[in-house]
mmCIF file of C-alpha atoms in Angstrom:
data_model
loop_
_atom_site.group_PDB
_atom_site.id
_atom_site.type_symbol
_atom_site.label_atom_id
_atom_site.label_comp_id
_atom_site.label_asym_id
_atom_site.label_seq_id
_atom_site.Cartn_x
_atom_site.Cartn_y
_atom_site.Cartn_z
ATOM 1 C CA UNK A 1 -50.323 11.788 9.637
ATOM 2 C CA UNK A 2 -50.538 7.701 9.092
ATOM 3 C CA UNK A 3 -46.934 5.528 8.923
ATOM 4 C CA UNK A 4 -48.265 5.687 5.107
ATOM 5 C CA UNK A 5 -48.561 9.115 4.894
ATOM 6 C CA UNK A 6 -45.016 9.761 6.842
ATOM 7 C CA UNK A 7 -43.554 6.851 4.925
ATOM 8 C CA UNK A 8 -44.390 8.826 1.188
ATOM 9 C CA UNK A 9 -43.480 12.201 2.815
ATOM 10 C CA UNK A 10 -39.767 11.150 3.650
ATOM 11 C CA UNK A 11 -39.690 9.126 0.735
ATOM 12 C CA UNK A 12 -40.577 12.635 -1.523
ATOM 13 C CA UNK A 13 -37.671 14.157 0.450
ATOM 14 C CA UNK A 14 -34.579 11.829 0.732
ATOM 15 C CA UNK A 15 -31.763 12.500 -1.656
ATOM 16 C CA UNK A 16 -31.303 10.631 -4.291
ATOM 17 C CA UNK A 17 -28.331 7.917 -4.454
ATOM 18 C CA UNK A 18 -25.739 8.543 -6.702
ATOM 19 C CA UNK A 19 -24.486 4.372 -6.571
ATOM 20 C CA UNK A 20 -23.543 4.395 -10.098
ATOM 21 C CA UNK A 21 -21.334 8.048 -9.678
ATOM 22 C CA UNK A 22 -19.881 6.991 -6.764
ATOM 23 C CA UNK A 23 -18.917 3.067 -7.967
ATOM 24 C CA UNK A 24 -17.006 5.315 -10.969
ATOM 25 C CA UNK A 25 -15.024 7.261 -8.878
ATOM 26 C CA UNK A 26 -14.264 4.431 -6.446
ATOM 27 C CA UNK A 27 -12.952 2.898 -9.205
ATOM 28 C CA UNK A 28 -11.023 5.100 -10.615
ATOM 29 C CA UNK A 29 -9.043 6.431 -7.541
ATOM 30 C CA UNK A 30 -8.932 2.792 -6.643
ATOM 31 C CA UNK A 31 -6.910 1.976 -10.240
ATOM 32 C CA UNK A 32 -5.084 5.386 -10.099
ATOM 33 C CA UNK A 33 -3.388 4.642 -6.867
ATOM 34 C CA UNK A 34 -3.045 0.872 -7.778
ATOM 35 C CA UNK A 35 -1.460 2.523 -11.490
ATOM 36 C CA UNK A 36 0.802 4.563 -8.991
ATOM 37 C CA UNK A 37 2.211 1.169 -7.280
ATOM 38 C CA UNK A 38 2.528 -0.018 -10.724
ATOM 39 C CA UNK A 39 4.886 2.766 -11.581
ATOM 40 C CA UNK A 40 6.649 2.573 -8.265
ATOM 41 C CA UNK A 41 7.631 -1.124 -8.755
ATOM 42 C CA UNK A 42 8.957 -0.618 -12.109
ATOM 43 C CA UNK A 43 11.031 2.699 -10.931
ATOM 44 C CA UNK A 44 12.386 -0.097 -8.208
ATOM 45 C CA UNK A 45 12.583 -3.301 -11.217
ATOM 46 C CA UNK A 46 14.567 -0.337 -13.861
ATOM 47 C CA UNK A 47 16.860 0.583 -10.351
ATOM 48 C CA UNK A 48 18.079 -3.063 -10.287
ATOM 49 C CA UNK A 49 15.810 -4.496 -7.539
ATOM 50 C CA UNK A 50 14.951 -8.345 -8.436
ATOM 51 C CA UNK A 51 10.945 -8.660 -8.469
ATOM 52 C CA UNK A 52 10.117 -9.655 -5.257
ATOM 53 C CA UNK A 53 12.333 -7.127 -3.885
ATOM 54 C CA UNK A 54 10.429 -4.626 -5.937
ATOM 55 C CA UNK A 55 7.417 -5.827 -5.050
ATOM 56 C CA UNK A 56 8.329 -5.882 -1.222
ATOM 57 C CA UNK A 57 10.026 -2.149 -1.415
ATOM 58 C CA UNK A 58 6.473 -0.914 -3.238
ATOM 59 C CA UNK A 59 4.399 -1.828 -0.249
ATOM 60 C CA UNK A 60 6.859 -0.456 1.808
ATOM 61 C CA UNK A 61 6.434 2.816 -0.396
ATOM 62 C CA UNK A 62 3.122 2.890 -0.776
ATOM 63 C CA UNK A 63 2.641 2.407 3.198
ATOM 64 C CA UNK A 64 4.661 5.724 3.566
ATOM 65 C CA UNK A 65 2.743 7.298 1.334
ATOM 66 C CA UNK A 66 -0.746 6.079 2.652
ATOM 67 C CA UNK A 67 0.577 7.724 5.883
ATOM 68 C CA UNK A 68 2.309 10.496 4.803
ATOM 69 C CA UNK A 69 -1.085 11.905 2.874
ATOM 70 C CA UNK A 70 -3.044 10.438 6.016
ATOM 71 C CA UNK A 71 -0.685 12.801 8.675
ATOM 72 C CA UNK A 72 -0.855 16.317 6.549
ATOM 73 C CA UNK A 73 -4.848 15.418 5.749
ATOM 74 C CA UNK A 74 -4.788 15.008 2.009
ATOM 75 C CA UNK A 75 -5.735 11.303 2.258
ATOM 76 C CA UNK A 76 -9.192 12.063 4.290
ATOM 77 C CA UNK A 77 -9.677 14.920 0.791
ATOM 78 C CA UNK A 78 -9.283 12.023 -1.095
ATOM 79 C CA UNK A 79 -11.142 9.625 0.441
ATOM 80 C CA UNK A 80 -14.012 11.745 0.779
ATOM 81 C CA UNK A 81 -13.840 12.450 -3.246
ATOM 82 C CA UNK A 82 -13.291 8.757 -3.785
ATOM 83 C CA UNK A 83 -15.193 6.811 -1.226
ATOM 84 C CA UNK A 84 -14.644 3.012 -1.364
ATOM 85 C CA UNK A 85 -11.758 3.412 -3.937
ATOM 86 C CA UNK A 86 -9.054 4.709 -1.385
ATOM 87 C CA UNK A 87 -9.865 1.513 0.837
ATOM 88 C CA UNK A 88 -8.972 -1.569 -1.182
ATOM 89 C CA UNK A 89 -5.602 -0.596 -1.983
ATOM 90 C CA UNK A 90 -2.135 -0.621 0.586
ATOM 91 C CA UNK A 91 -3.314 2.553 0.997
ATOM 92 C CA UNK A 92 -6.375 2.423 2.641
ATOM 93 C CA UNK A 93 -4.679 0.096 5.472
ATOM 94 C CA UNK A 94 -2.116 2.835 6.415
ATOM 95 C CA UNK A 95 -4.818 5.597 6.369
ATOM 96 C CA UNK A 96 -6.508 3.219 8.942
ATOM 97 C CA UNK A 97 -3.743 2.722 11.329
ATOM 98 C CA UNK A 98 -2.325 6.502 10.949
ATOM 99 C CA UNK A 99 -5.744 8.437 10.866
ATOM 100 C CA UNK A 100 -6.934 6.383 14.819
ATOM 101 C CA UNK A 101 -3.081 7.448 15.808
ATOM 102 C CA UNK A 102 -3.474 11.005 14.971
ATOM 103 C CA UNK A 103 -7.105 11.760 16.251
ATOM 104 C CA UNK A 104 -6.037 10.522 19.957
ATOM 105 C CA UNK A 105 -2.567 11.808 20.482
ATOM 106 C CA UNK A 106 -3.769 14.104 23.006
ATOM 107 C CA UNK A 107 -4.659 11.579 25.087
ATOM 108 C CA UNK A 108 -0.822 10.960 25.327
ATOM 109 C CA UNK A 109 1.622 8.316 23.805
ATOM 110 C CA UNK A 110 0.609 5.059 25.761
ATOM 111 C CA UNK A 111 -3.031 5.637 26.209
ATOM 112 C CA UNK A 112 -3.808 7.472 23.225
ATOM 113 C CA UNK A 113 -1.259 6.900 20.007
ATOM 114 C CA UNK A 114 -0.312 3.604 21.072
ATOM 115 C CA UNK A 115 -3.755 2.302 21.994
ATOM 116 C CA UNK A 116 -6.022 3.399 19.931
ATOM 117 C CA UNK A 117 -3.536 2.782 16.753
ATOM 118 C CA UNK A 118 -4.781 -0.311 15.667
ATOM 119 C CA UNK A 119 -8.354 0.028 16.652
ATOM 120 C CA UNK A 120 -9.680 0.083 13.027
ATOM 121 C CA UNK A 121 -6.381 -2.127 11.427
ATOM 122 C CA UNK A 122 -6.244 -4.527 14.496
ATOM 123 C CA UNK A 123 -9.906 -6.733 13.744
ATOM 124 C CA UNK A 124 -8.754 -7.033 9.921
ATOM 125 C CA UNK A 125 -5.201 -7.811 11.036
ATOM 126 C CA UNK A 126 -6.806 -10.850 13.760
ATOM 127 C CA UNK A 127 -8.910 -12.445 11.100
ATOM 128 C CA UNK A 128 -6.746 -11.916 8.139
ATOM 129 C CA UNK A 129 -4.375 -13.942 10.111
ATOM 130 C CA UNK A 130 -6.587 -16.405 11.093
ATOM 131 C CA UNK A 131 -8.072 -17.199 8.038
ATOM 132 C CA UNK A 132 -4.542 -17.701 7.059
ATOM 133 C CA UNK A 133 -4.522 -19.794 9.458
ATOM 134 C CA UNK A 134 -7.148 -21.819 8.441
ATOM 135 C CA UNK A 135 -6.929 -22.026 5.200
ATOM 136 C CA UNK A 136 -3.304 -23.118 5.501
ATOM 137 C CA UNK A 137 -4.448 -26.329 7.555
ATOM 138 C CA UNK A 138 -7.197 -27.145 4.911
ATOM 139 C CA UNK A 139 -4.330 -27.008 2.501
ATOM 140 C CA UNK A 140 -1.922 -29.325 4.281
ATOM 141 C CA UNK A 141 -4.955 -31.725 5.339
ATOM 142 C CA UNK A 142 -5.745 -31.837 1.039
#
């Protein structure tokens, strides 16, 4: 068999992408959790909470959440079903600290929860900051 030959032969045989199914449901879980947060904040605005206390006490809530679904596995269900959609939102970040957490607990508090917590959370944590960093001395120097 040529690299031609093999090349038409696995070609015949791969599955097909689904790219426009999945973009769909990515962004529909994606705007049914951010719909969620929307609810949330106005449950906290109608409680009495000024906005930016809202806002603040929504993350905090939707953080739980994120690792609340993440710790009794419906999270990794959804995520699955929704692919890219569960990852953009608040969500997604406390699935990626929790999930890291969970897998190596056996490997004991110190060496496994505590070190391998941040090992998906902790590069987007460093450069988020420093971009903030960075972008906040190209402001000032403007």
């Amino acid at each position: 068999m040529t690299n031609k030959d093999y090349k038409e032969y696995a070609e015949a045989h791969q599955p097909r992408s689904r790219t426009g199914l999945n973009m769909l449901k990515a962004f529909l879980s994606g705007g049914l959790i951010c719909c969620v947060g929307e609810l949330i904040s106005e449950l906290f605005t109608n409680a009495g909470f000024a906005p930016e206390e809202a806002a603040s006490a929504t993350s905090i809530t939707l953080i739980f959440l994120g690792a609340l679904l993440t710790g009794i596995g419906v999270y990794d269900r959804l995520a699955k079903f929704a692919g890219g959609g569960t990852l953009v939102p608040i969500t997604g970040f406390a699935n990626s600290v929790v999930a890291p957490a969970l897998e190596f607990k056996t490997e004991g508090f110190i060496t496994g929860t505590a070190a391998k917590m941040f090992i998906i959370a902790g590069p987007v944590i460093v450069y988020g900051i420093a971009a903030s960093v960075v972008y906040g001395l190209i402001l000032c120097l403007l």
